[in-house]
Coordinates of N, CA and C in Angstrom, one line a residue:
Chain A
Q9 N 0.8 -1.2 0.0 CA 0.0 0.0 0.0 C 0.9 1.2 0.0
I10 N 0.5 2.1 -0.9 CA 1.3 3.4 -1.0 C 0.7 4.5 -0.1
H11 N 1.6 5.1 0.7 CA 1.1 6.2 1.6 C 2.1 7.3 1.5
L12 N 1.6 8.5 1.6 CA 2.4 9.7 1.8 C 2.0 10.4 3.1
V13 N 2.9 10.5 4.1 CA 2.4 11.1 5.3 C 3.2 12.3 5.6
Q14 N 2.5 13.4 5.8 CA 3.1 14.7 5.9 C 3.3 15.1 7.4
S15 N 4.1 16.1 7.6 CA 4.3 16.6 8.9 C 3.1 17.5 9.4
G16 N 3.1 17.9 10.6 CA 2.0 18.5 11.2 C 1.8 20.0 10.9
A17 N 0.7 20.5 11.4 CA 0.4 21.9 11.1 C 1.4 22.8 11.7
E18 N 1.6 24.0 11.0 CA 2.6 25.0 11.4 C 1.9 26.4 11.5
L19 N 2.3 27.2 12.5 CA 1.9 28.5 12.6 C 3.2 29.4 12.6
K20 N 3.2 30.3 11.6 CA 4.4 31.1 11.3 C 4.0 32.6 11.3
T21 N 5.0 33.4 11.6 CA 4.8 34.9 11.5 C 5.3 35.3 10.1
P22 N 4.8 36.4 9.6 CA 5.3 36.9 8.3 C 6.8 37.1 8.3
G23 N 7.4 36.7 7.2 CA 8.9 36.8 7.0 C 9.6 35.5 7.4
A24 N 9.0 34.6 8.2 CA 9.5 33.4 8.5 C 9.6 32.4 7.4
S25 N 10.2 31.2 7.7 CA 10.2 30.1 6.7 C 9.5 28.9 7.3
V26 N 9.1 28.0 6.4 CA 8.5 26.7 6.9 C 9.1 25.6 6.0
K27 N 9.2 24.5 6.7 CA 9.7 23.3 6.0 C 8.7 22.1 6.3
V28 N 8.1 21.6 5.2 CA 7.1 20.6 5.3 C 7.7 19.2 4.8
S29 N 7.5 18.2 5.6 CA 8.0 16.9 5.1 C 6.9 16.0 4.6
C30 N 7.3 15.0 3.8 CA 6.4 14.1 3.2 C 7.1 12.7 3.1
K31 N 6.7 11.8 4.0 CA 7.4 10.5 4.0 C 6.6 9.5 3.2
A32 N 7.3 8.9 2.3 CA 6.6 7.9 1.4 C 6.8 6.5 2.0
S33 N 5.8 5.6 1.8 CA 5.9 4.2 2.1 C 5.2 3.4 1.0
G34 N 5.7 2.2 0.8 CA 5.0 1.4 -0.2 C 5.7 1.5 -1.6
Y35 N 6.6 2.4 -1.7 CA 7.4 2.5 -2.9 C 8.6 3.4 -2.6
A36 N 9.6 3.2 -3.5 CA 10.9 4.0 -3.3 C 10.7 5.3 -4.0
I37 N 11.0 6.4 -3.2 CA 10.7 7.7 -3.7 C 11.5 8.1 -5.0
I38 N 12.7 7.4 -5.2 CA 13.5 7.7 -6.3 C 12.9 7.1 -7.6
T39 N 11.9 6.3 -7.5 CA 11.3 5.7 -8.7 C 10.3 6.6 -9.4
Y40 N 9.8 7.7 -8.7 CA 8.9 8.6 -9.4 C 9.3 10.0 -8.9
G41 N 8.9 11.0 -9.7 CA 9.0 12.3 -9.2 C 7.9 12.6 -8.1
L42 N 8.1 13.7 -7.4 CA 7.1 14.1 -6.4 C 6.8 15.6 -6.5
S43 N 5.5 15.9 -6.4 CA 5.1 17.2 -6.6 C 4.6 17.9 -5.3
W44 N 4.6 19.1 -5.3 CA 3.9 19.9 -4.2 C 2.9 20.8 -4.7
L45 N 1.8 20.9 -4.0 CA 0.7 21.7 -4.4 C 0.1 22.4 -3.2
R46 N -0.7 23.4 -3.3 CA -1.3 24.0 -2.1 C -2.7 24.5 -2.4
Q47 N -3.4 24.7 -1.4 CA -4.8 25.1 -1.5 C -5.1 26.1 -0.4
A48 N -5.3 27.4 -0.8 CA -5.7 28.4 0.2 C -7.1 28.2 0.7
P49 N -7.4 28.7 1.8 CA -8.8 28.4 2.4 C -9.9 28.8 1.4
G50 N -10.7 27.8 1.1 CA -11.9 28.0 0.3 C -11.5 28.2 -1.2
Q51 N -10.3 28.0 -1.6 CA -9.9 28.1 -2.9 C -9.5 26.9 -3.7
G52 N -9.1 27.0 -4.9 CA -8.7 25.9 -5.7 C -7.3 25.4 -5.5
L53 N -6.8 24.5 -6.4 CA -5.5 23.9 -6.2 C -4.5 24.7 -7.0
E54 N -3.3 24.8 -6.4 CA -2.2 25.5 -7.1 C -1.0 24.7 -7.1
W55 N -0.5 24.4 -8.3 CA 0.8 23.6 -8.4 C 2.0 24.5 -8.0
M56 N 2.8 23.9 -7.2 CA 4.0 24.7 -6.7 C 5.3 24.2 -7.4
G57 N 5.3 23.0 -7.8 CA 6.5 22.5 -8.5 C 6.7 21.0 -8.2
W58 N 7.8 20.5 -8.8 CA 8.1 19.1 -8.6 C 9.6 18.8 -8.5
I59 N 10.0 17.6 -8.0 CA 11.3 17.3 -7.9 C 11.4 15.8 -8.4
S60 N 12.4 15.6 -9.2 CA 12.8 14.3 -9.6 C 13.8 13.7 -8.6
A61 N 13.3 12.7 -7.9 CA 14.1 12.3 -6.7 C 15.3 11.5 -7.2
D62 N 15.4 11.0 -8.4 CA 16.6 10.2 -8.8 C 17.7 11.1 -9.1
N63 N 17.5 12.3 -9.6 CA 18.6 13.1 -10.0 C 18.5 14.6 -9.4
G64 N 17.5 14.8 -8.6 CA 17.4 16.1 -7.9 C 16.9 17.2 -8.8
K65 N 16.6 17.0 -10.0 CA 16.1 18.0 -10.9 C 14.8 18.5 -10.3
T66 N 14.6 19.9 -10.4 CA 13.4 20.5 -9.9 C 12.8 21.4 -11.0
N67 N 11.5 21.7 -10.8 CA 10.8 22.6 -11.7 C 9.8 23.3 -10.9
Y68 N 10.0 24.6 -10.6 CA 9.2 25.3 -9.7 C 8.3 26.3 -10.4
A69 N 7.2 26.6 -9.8 CA 6.3 27.6 -10.4 C 7.0 28.9 -10.4
E70 N 6.8 29.6 -11.5 CA 7.5 30.9 -11.6 C 7.3 31.9 -10.5
K71 N 6.0 31.9 -10.0 CA 5.7 32.9 -8.9 C 6.4 32.5 -7.6
L72 N 6.9 31.4 -7.4 CA 7.5 31.0 -6.2 C 9.0 30.9 -6.3
Q73 N 9.6 31.0 -7.6 CA 11.0 31.0 -7.8 C 11.7 31.9 -6.8
G74 N 12.8 31.4 -6.2 CA 13.6 32.2 -5.3 C 13.1 32.0 -3.8
R75 N 11.9 31.5 -3.6 CA 11.3 31.3 -2.3 C 11.1 29.9 -1.9
V76 N 11.0 29.0 -2.9 CA 10.8 27.6 -2.6 C 11.9 26.7 -3.0
T77 N 12.2 25.7 -2.1 CA 13.2 24.7 -2.4 C 12.6 23.3 -2.1
M78 N 12.7 22.4 -3.0 CA 12.2 21.1 -2.8 C 13.5 20.1 -2.8
T79 N 13.5 19.2 -1.8 CA 14.6 18.3 -1.7 C 14.0 16.9 -1.4
T80 N 14.9 15.9 -1.5 CA 14.5 14.5 -1.1 C 15.6 13.9 -0.4
D81 N 15.3 13.0 0.4 CA 16.3 12.2 1.2 C 16.0 10.7 0.9
A82 N 16.7 10.0 0.0 CA 16.4 8.7 -0.4 C 16.6 7.7 0.8
S83 N 17.5 8.1 1.7 CA 17.8 7.1 2.8 C 16.6 7.0 3.8
T84 N 15.8 8.0 3.8 CA 14.6 7.9 4.7 C 13.3 8.0 3.9
N85 N 13.4 8.0 2.5 CA 12.3 8.0 1.7 C 11.3 9.1 1.9
T86 N 12.0 10.3 2.1 CA 11.2 11.5 2.5 C 11.5 12.7 1.6
A87 N 10.5 13.4 1.3 CA 10.7 14.7 0.5 C 10.4 15.8 1.4
Y88 N 11.0 17.0 1.1 CA 10.8 18.2 1.8 C 10.5 19.4 0.9
M89 N 9.7 20.3 1.4 CA 9.4 21.5 0.7 C 9.6 22.7 1.7
E90 N 10.5 23.6 1.4 CA 10.8 24.7 2.2 C 10.3 26.0 1.5
L91 N 9.6 26.8 2.2 CA 9.1 28.1 1.6 C 9.6 29.2 2.6
T92 N 10.2 30.2 2.0 CA 10.8 31.3 2.8 C 10.0 32.6 2.6
S93 N 10.4 33.6 3.4 CA 9.8 34.9 3.3 C 8.3 34.8 3.2
L94 N 7.7 34.1 4.2 CA 6.2 33.9 4.2 C 5.4 35.2 4.4
T95 N 4.3 35.2 3.7 CA 3.3 36.3 3.9 C 2.0 35.6 4.2
T96 N 1.0 36.5 4.5 CA -0.3 35.9 4.8 C -0.9 35.2 3.6
D97 N -0.5 35.6 2.4 CA -1.0 34.9 1.2 C -0.5 33.5 1.1
D98 N 0.5 33.1 1.9 CA 1.0 31.7 1.9 C 0.2 30.8 2.8
T99 N -0.8 31.4 3.5 CA -1.6 30.5 4.3 C -2.4 29.6 3.4
A100 N -2.3 28.3 3.7 CA -2.9 27.3 2.8 C -2.6 25.9 3.4
V101 N -3.3 24.9 2.8 CA -3.0 23.5 3.1 C -2.0 23.1 2.0
Y102 N -0.9 22.6 2.4 CA 0.2 22.1 1.4 C 0.1 20.6 1.3
F103 N 0.1 20.1 0.0 CA 0.0 18.7 -0.3 C 1.3 18.3 -1.0
C104 N 1.8 17.1 -0.7 CA 2.7 16.4 -1.6 C 1.9 15.4 -2.4
A105 N 2.4 15.1 -3.5 CA 1.7 14.1 -4.4 C 2.7 13.4 -5.3
R106 N 2.4 12.1 -5.5 CA 3.4 11.3 -6.3 C 3.2 11.7 -7.7
K107 N 4.3 11.7 -8.4 CA 4.4 11.9 -9.9 C 4.4 13.4 -10.2
T108 N 4.7 13.7 -11.5 CA 4.9 15.1 -11.9 C 3.9 15.5 -13.0
A109 N 3.1 14.6 -13.5 CA 2.2 15.0 -14.5 C 0.8 14.9 -13.9
T110 N 0.2 13.7 -13.8 CA -0.9 13.5 -13.0 C -0.5 13.1 -11.6
F111 N -1.4 13.2 -10.6 CA -1.0 13.0 -9.2 C -1.8 11.9 -8.6
D112 N -1.2 10.7 -8.5 CA -2.0 9.6 -8.2 C -2.1 9.2 -6.7
Y113 N -1.2 9.6 -6.0 CA -1.2 9.4 -4.5 C -0.9 10.7 -3.9
W114 N -1.6 11.1 -2.8 CA -1.5 12.4 -2.1 C -1.2 12.2 -0.7
G115 N -0.5 13.1 -0.1 CA -0.4 13.2 1.3 C -1.7 13.8 1.9
Q116 N -1.8 13.8 3.2 CA -3.0 14.2 3.9 C -3.1 15.7 3.9
G117 N -2.1 16.4 3.6 CA -2.1 17.9 3.7 C -1.5 18.4 5.0
T118 N -0.9 19.5 4.9 CA -0.3 20.2 6.1 C -0.8 21.7 6.1
L119 N -1.5 22.1 7.1 CA -2.0 23.4 7.2 C -0.8 24.3 7.7
V120 N -0.5 25.3 6.9 CA 0.5 26.3 7.3 C -0.3 27.7 7.4
T121 N -0.3 28.2 8.6 CA -1.0 29.5 8.8 C 0.1 30.5 9.1
V122 N 0.0 31.6 8.4 CA 0.9 32.8 8.5 C 0.1 33.9 9.1
S123 N 0.5 34.3 10.3 CA -0.2 35.3 11.0 C 0.7 36.0 12.0
S124 N 0.5 37.4 12.1 CA 1.2 38.1 13.1 C 0.5 38.1 14.4
Chain B
E26 N 0.6 30.5 -19.7 CA 0.2 29.2 -19.1 C -1.2 28.9 -19.6
I27 N -1.6 27.7 -19.5 CA -2.9 27.2 -20.0 C -4.0 27.5 -18.9
V28 N -5.0 28.2 -19.3 CA -6.1 28.5 -18.3 C -7.2 27.5 -18.6
L29 N -7.7 26.9 -17.5 CA -8.8 26.0 -17.6 C -10.0 26.6 -16.9
T30 N -11.1 26.6 -17.6 CA -12.4 27.2 -17.1 C -13.4 26.1 -17.0
Q31 N -13.9 25.9 -15.8 CA -14.9 24.9 -15.5 C -16.3 25.5 -15.4
S32 N -17.2 24.7 -15.9 CA -18.6 25.1 -15.8 C -19.5 23.9 -15.6
P33 N -20.6 24.1 -14.9 CA -21.0 25.3 -14.1 C -20.2 25.4 -12.8
G34 N -20.3 26.4 -12.1 CA -19.6 26.6 -10.8 C -20.2 25.6 -9.8
T35 N -21.5 25.5 -9.8 CA -22.2 24.6 -8.9 C -23.3 23.8 -9.7
L36 N -23.4 22.5 -9.4 CA -24.4 21.7 -10.1 C -25.2 21.1 -8.9
S37 N -26.5 21.4 -8.9 CA -27.4 20.8 -7.8 C -28.2 19.8 -8.4
L38 N -28.0 18.5 -8.0 CA -28.6 17.3 -8.5 C -29.1 16.4 -7.4
S39 N -29.9 15.4 -7.7 CA -30.3 14.4 -6.8 C -29.6 13.1 -7.0
P40 N -29.5 12.3 -6.0 CA -28.9 11.0 -6.2 C -29.6 10.2 -7.3
G41 N -28.8 9.5 -8.1 CA -29.4 8.8 -9.2 C -29.4 9.6 -10.5
E42 N -29.3 10.9 -10.4 CA -29.2 11.7 -11.7 C -27.9 11.7 -12.3
R43 N -27.8 12.2 -13.5 CA -26.6 12.2 -14.3 C -26.0 13.6 -14.2
A44 N -24.6 13.6 -14.0 CA -23.9 14.9 -13.9 C -23.0 15.1 -15.0
T45 N -23.0 16.3 -15.6 CA -22.1 16.5 -16.8 C -21.4 17.8 -16.4
L46 N -20.1 17.7 -16.3 CA -19.2 18.8 -15.9 C -18.3 19.1 -17.1
S47 N -18.0 20.4 -17.4 CA -17.3 20.9 -18.5 C -16.0 21.5 -18.1
C48 N -15.0 21.4 -18.9 CA -13.7 22.0 -18.7 C -13.2 22.5 -20.1
R49 N -12.9 23.8 -20.2 CA -12.5 24.4 -21.4 C -11.1 24.9 -21.3
A50 N -10.2 24.6 -22.2 CA -8.8 25.1 -22.1 C -8.6 26.3 -23.0
S51 N -7.7 27.2 -22.6 CA -7.4 28.4 -23.3 C -6.6 28.1 -24.6
Q52 N -6.0 26.9 -24.6 CA -5.3 26.5 -25.9 C -5.4 24.9 -25.9
S53 N -5.2 24.4 -27.1 CA -5.4 23.0 -27.3 C -4.4 22.1 -26.4
I54 N -5.0 21.1 -25.8 CA -4.3 20.2 -25.0 C -4.0 19.0 -25.8
T55 N -2.8 18.9 -26.3 CA -2.4 17.8 -27.2 C -2.2 16.5 -26.4
N56 N -2.4 15.4 -27.1 CA -2.2 14.1 -26.5 C -3.3 13.9 -25.4
N57 N -4.3 14.7 -25.3 CA -5.4 14.6 -24.3 C -4.8 14.5 -22.9
Y58 N -3.8 15.4 -22.6 CA -3.2 15.3 -21.3 C -4.0 16.1 -20.3
L59 N -5.2 15.6 -20.0 CA -6.1 16.2 -19.2 C -6.6 15.2 -18.1
A60 N -6.6 15.6 -16.9 CA -7.0 14.8 -15.8 C -8.2 15.4 -15.0
W61 N -8.9 14.5 -14.3 CA -10.0 15.0 -13.4 C -9.7 14.5 -12.0
Y62 N -10.1 15.3 -11.0 CA -9.9 14.9 -9.6 C -11.2 15.2 -8.8
Q63 N -11.4 14.4 -7.8 CA -12.6 14.7 -6.9 C -12.0 15.1 -5.6
Q64 N -12.6 16.1 -4.9 CA -12.1 16.4 -3.5 C -13.3 16.6 -2.7
K65 N -13.2 16.0 -1.5 CA -14.3 16.1 -0.5 C -13.7 17.0 0.6
P66 N -14.6 17.7 1.5 CA -14.1 18.6 2.5 C -13.1 17.9 3.4
G67 N -12.0 18.6 3.6 CA -11.0 18.1 4.6 C -10.1 17.0 4.1
Q68 N -10.3 16.6 2.8 CA -9.5 15.6 2.2 C -8.6 16.1 1.1
A69 N -7.6 15.2 0.8 CA -6.8 15.5 -0.4 C -7.6 15.1 -1.7
P70 N -7.3 15.7 -2.8 CA -7.9 15.3 -4.0 C -7.7 13.8 -4.4
R71 N -8.6 13.3 -5.2 CA -8.4 11.9 -5.6 C -8.4 11.8 -7.2
L72 N -7.4 11.2 -7.8 CA -7.4 11.2 -9.2 C -8.5 10.2 -9.7
L73 N -9.3 10.7 -10.6 CA -10.4 9.9 -11.2 C -10.1 9.5 -12.6
I74 N -9.6 10.4 -13.5 CA -9.5 10.2 -14.9 C -8.1 10.9 -15.3
Y75 N -7.4 10.2 -16.2 CA -6.3 10.7 -16.8 C -6.3 10.5 -18.3
G76 N -5.5 11.2 -19.1 CA -5.6 11.0 -20.5 C -7.0 11.3 -21.1
A77 N -7.7 12.2 -20.4 CA -9.0 12.6 -20.8 C -10.1 11.6 -20.6
S78 N -9.8 10.3 -20.7 CA -10.8 9.3 -20.7 C -10.5 8.0 -20.0
S79 N -9.3 7.9 -19.5 CA -8.9 6.6 -18.8 C -9.2 6.7 -17.3
R80 N -9.9 5.8 -16.8 CA -10.2 5.8 -15.3 C -8.9 5.3 -14.6
A81 N -8.7 6.0 -13.4 CA -7.5 5.7 -12.6 C -7.9 4.3 -11.8
T82 N -7.0 3.7 -11.2 CA -7.2 2.5 -10.5 C -8.3 2.6 -9.4
G83 N -9.2 1.7 -9.5 CA -10.3 1.6 -8.4 C -11.4 2.6 -8.6
I84 N -11.4 3.4 -9.7 CA -12.5 4.3 -10.0 C -13.7 3.6 -10.6
P85 N -14.9 3.8 -10.0 CA -16.1 3.1 -10.6 C -16.4 3.5 -12.0
D86 N -17.0 2.6 -12.7 CA -17.3 2.9 -14.2 C -18.4 3.9 -14.4
R87 N -19.1 4.4 -13.3 CA -20.0 5.4 -13.5 C -19.4 6.8 -13.8
F88 N -18.0 6.8 -13.6 CA -17.3 8.0 -13.9 C -16.7 7.8 -15.3
S89 N -16.9 8.8 -16.2 CA -16.3 8.7 -17.6 C -15.9 10.1 -18.0
G90 N -14.8 10.1 -18.8 CA -14.3 11.4 -19.3 C -14.2 11.3 -20.8
S91 N -14.4 12.4 -21.4 CA -14.4 12.5 -22.8 C -13.9 13.9 -23.3
G92 N -13.7 14.0 -24.6 CA -13.2 15.3 -25.1 C -11.9 15.3 -25.7
S93 N -11.5 16.4 -26.4 CA -10.2 16.5 -27.0 C -10.1 18.0 -27.3
G94 N -8.8 18.4 -27.7 CA -8.5 19.8 -28.1 C -8.7 20.7 -26.9
T95 N -9.7 21.5 -26.9 CA -9.9 22.5 -25.8 C -11.1 22.2 -25.0
D96 N -11.9 21.2 -25.4 CA -13.2 20.9 -24.6 C -13.3 19.5 -24.1
F97 N -13.4 19.5 -22.8 CA -13.4 18.1 -22.1 C -14.6 18.0 -21.2
T98 N -15.1 16.8 -20.9 CA -16.3 16.6 -20.1 C -16.1 15.4 -19.2
L99 N -16.5 15.6 -17.9 CA -16.6 14.5 -17.0 C -18.0 14.2 -16.8
T100 N -18.4 12.9 -16.9 CA -19.8 12.5 -16.7 C -19.8 11.5 -15.6
I101 N -20.8 11.7 -14.7 CA -21.1 10.7 -13.6 C -22.5 10.2 -14.0
S102 N -22.5 9.0 -14.4 CA -23.8 8.5 -15.0 C -25.0 8.5 -14.0
R103 N -24.7 8.0 -12.8 CA -25.8 8.0 -11.8 C -25.2 8.4 -10.5
L104 N -25.5 9.5 -10.0 CA -24.9 10.0 -8.7 C -25.2 9.1 -7.5
E105 N -24.1 8.8 -6.9 CA -24.2 8.1 -5.6 C -24.0 9.1 -4.5
P106 N -24.5 8.8 -3.3 CA -24.4 9.8 -2.2 C -22.9 10.3 -2.0
E107 N -22.0 9.4 -2.2 CA -20.6 9.7 -1.9 C -19.9 10.5 -3.1
D108 N -20.7 10.8 -4.1 CA -20.1 11.6 -5.3 C -20.3 13.0 -5.1
F109 N -21.0 13.5 -4.1 CA -21.2 14.9 -3.9 C -19.9 15.5 -3.3
A110 N -19.3 16.3 -4.2 CA -17.9 16.8 -3.9 C -17.6 17.9 -4.9
V111 N -16.4 18.4 -4.8 CA -15.8 19.3 -5.8 C -14.9 18.6 -6.8
Y112 N -15.1 18.9 -8.1 CA -14.3 18.3 -9.1 C -13.4 19.3 -9.8
Y113 N -12.2 18.9 -10.1 CA -11.2 19.8 -10.7 C -10.7 19.1 -11.9
C114 N -10.5 19.8 -13.0 CA -9.8 19.3 -14.2 C -8.3 19.9 -14.1
Q115 N -7.4 19.3 -14.7 CA -6.0 19.6 -14.6 C -5.3 19.3 -15.9
Q116 N -4.5 20.2 -16.4 CA -3.7 19.8 -17.6 C -2.3 19.5 -17.3
Y117 N -1.7 18.6 -18.0 CA -0.3 18.2 -17.8 C 0.5 18.1 -19.1
I118 N 0.0 18.9 -20.1 CA 0.8 19.0 -21.3 C 1.9 20.1 -21.2
D119 N 1.7 21.0 -20.2 CA 2.6 22.1 -20.2 C 2.9 22.4 -18.7
S120 N 4.0 23.2 -18.5 CA 4.4 23.6 -17.2 C 4.2 25.1 -17.3
P121 N 3.5 25.8 -16.3 CA 3.1 25.1 -15.0 C 1.9 24.2 -15.2
R122 N 1.8 23.2 -14.4 CA 0.6 22.4 -14.4 C -0.6 23.3 -13.8
T123 N -1.7 23.3 -14.4 CA -2.8 24.2 -14.0 C -4.1 23.4 -13.8
F124 N -4.9 24.0 -12.9 CA -6.2 23.4 -12.6 C -7.3 24.4 -13.0
G125 N -8.5 23.8 -13.2 CA -9.7 24.6 -13.3 C -10.1 25.1 -11.9
Q126 N -11.0 26.0 -11.8 CA -11.4 26.5 -10.5 C -12.3 25.6 -9.7
G127 N -12.8 24.5 -10.4 CA -13.6 23.5 -9.7 C -15.1 23.7 -10.0
T128 N -15.8 22.6 -10.0 CA -17.3 22.5 -10.0 C -17.7 21.7 -8.8
K129 N -18.6 22.4 -8.0 CA -19.1 21.7 -6.9 C -20.5 21.0 -7.2
V130 N -20.5 19.7 -6.9 CA -21.8 19.0 -7.2 C -22.4 18.8 -5.8
D131 N -23.6 19.5 -5.6 CA -24.2 19.3 -4.3 C -25.6 18.7 -4.4
I132 N -26.1 18.4 -3.3 CA -27.4 17.7 -3.3 C -28.5 18.7 -3.4
K133 N -29.4 18.4 -4.4 CA -30.6 19.3 -4.6 C -31.6 19.0 -3.5

């Protein structure tokens, strides 16, 4: 059974950074790419980017370039997404999802709240 | 980037009825690289359809997708109680990957 389990909710102040983890089980993370998406409260889905875990190649959404970093650790089968210089507009549920084209398995989501 | 426009915004139907959801793209999506997802409150989305018409693993055959070019349709032949949710289309021919704004199917 394939599962993606994400880290817990975070409360951050504007200007801070957040790092969300996504631990995969049931498959080796290096065999597929992994994507990150987010969903602001009451809004639709926004693609943030993906990482190819076998070679570390990344593709980030243009609006997040310079603020987002996606990494993987094959030894723990875990992916990470770090977002810096947070603003209130970054308040959202963050999802990891397997693959880079369609997204067939998803994490449960991590709520990141940015508030002063 | 490719803009996807879904219609209607909300579809109010009764169990057993047929639901027809539309997704229109701002430019042609070659190879039918169009997917559909279902999302229920507090849950992650679930992949229903990929390649415009192929059902993902475990998806009931009451869900079907069709279309090509710029116009795509998700049809739910007979709504079950568990089908009331929000549905999103998504293109994967181009980067950035983009989603429609969603269609909510609620109980009439």
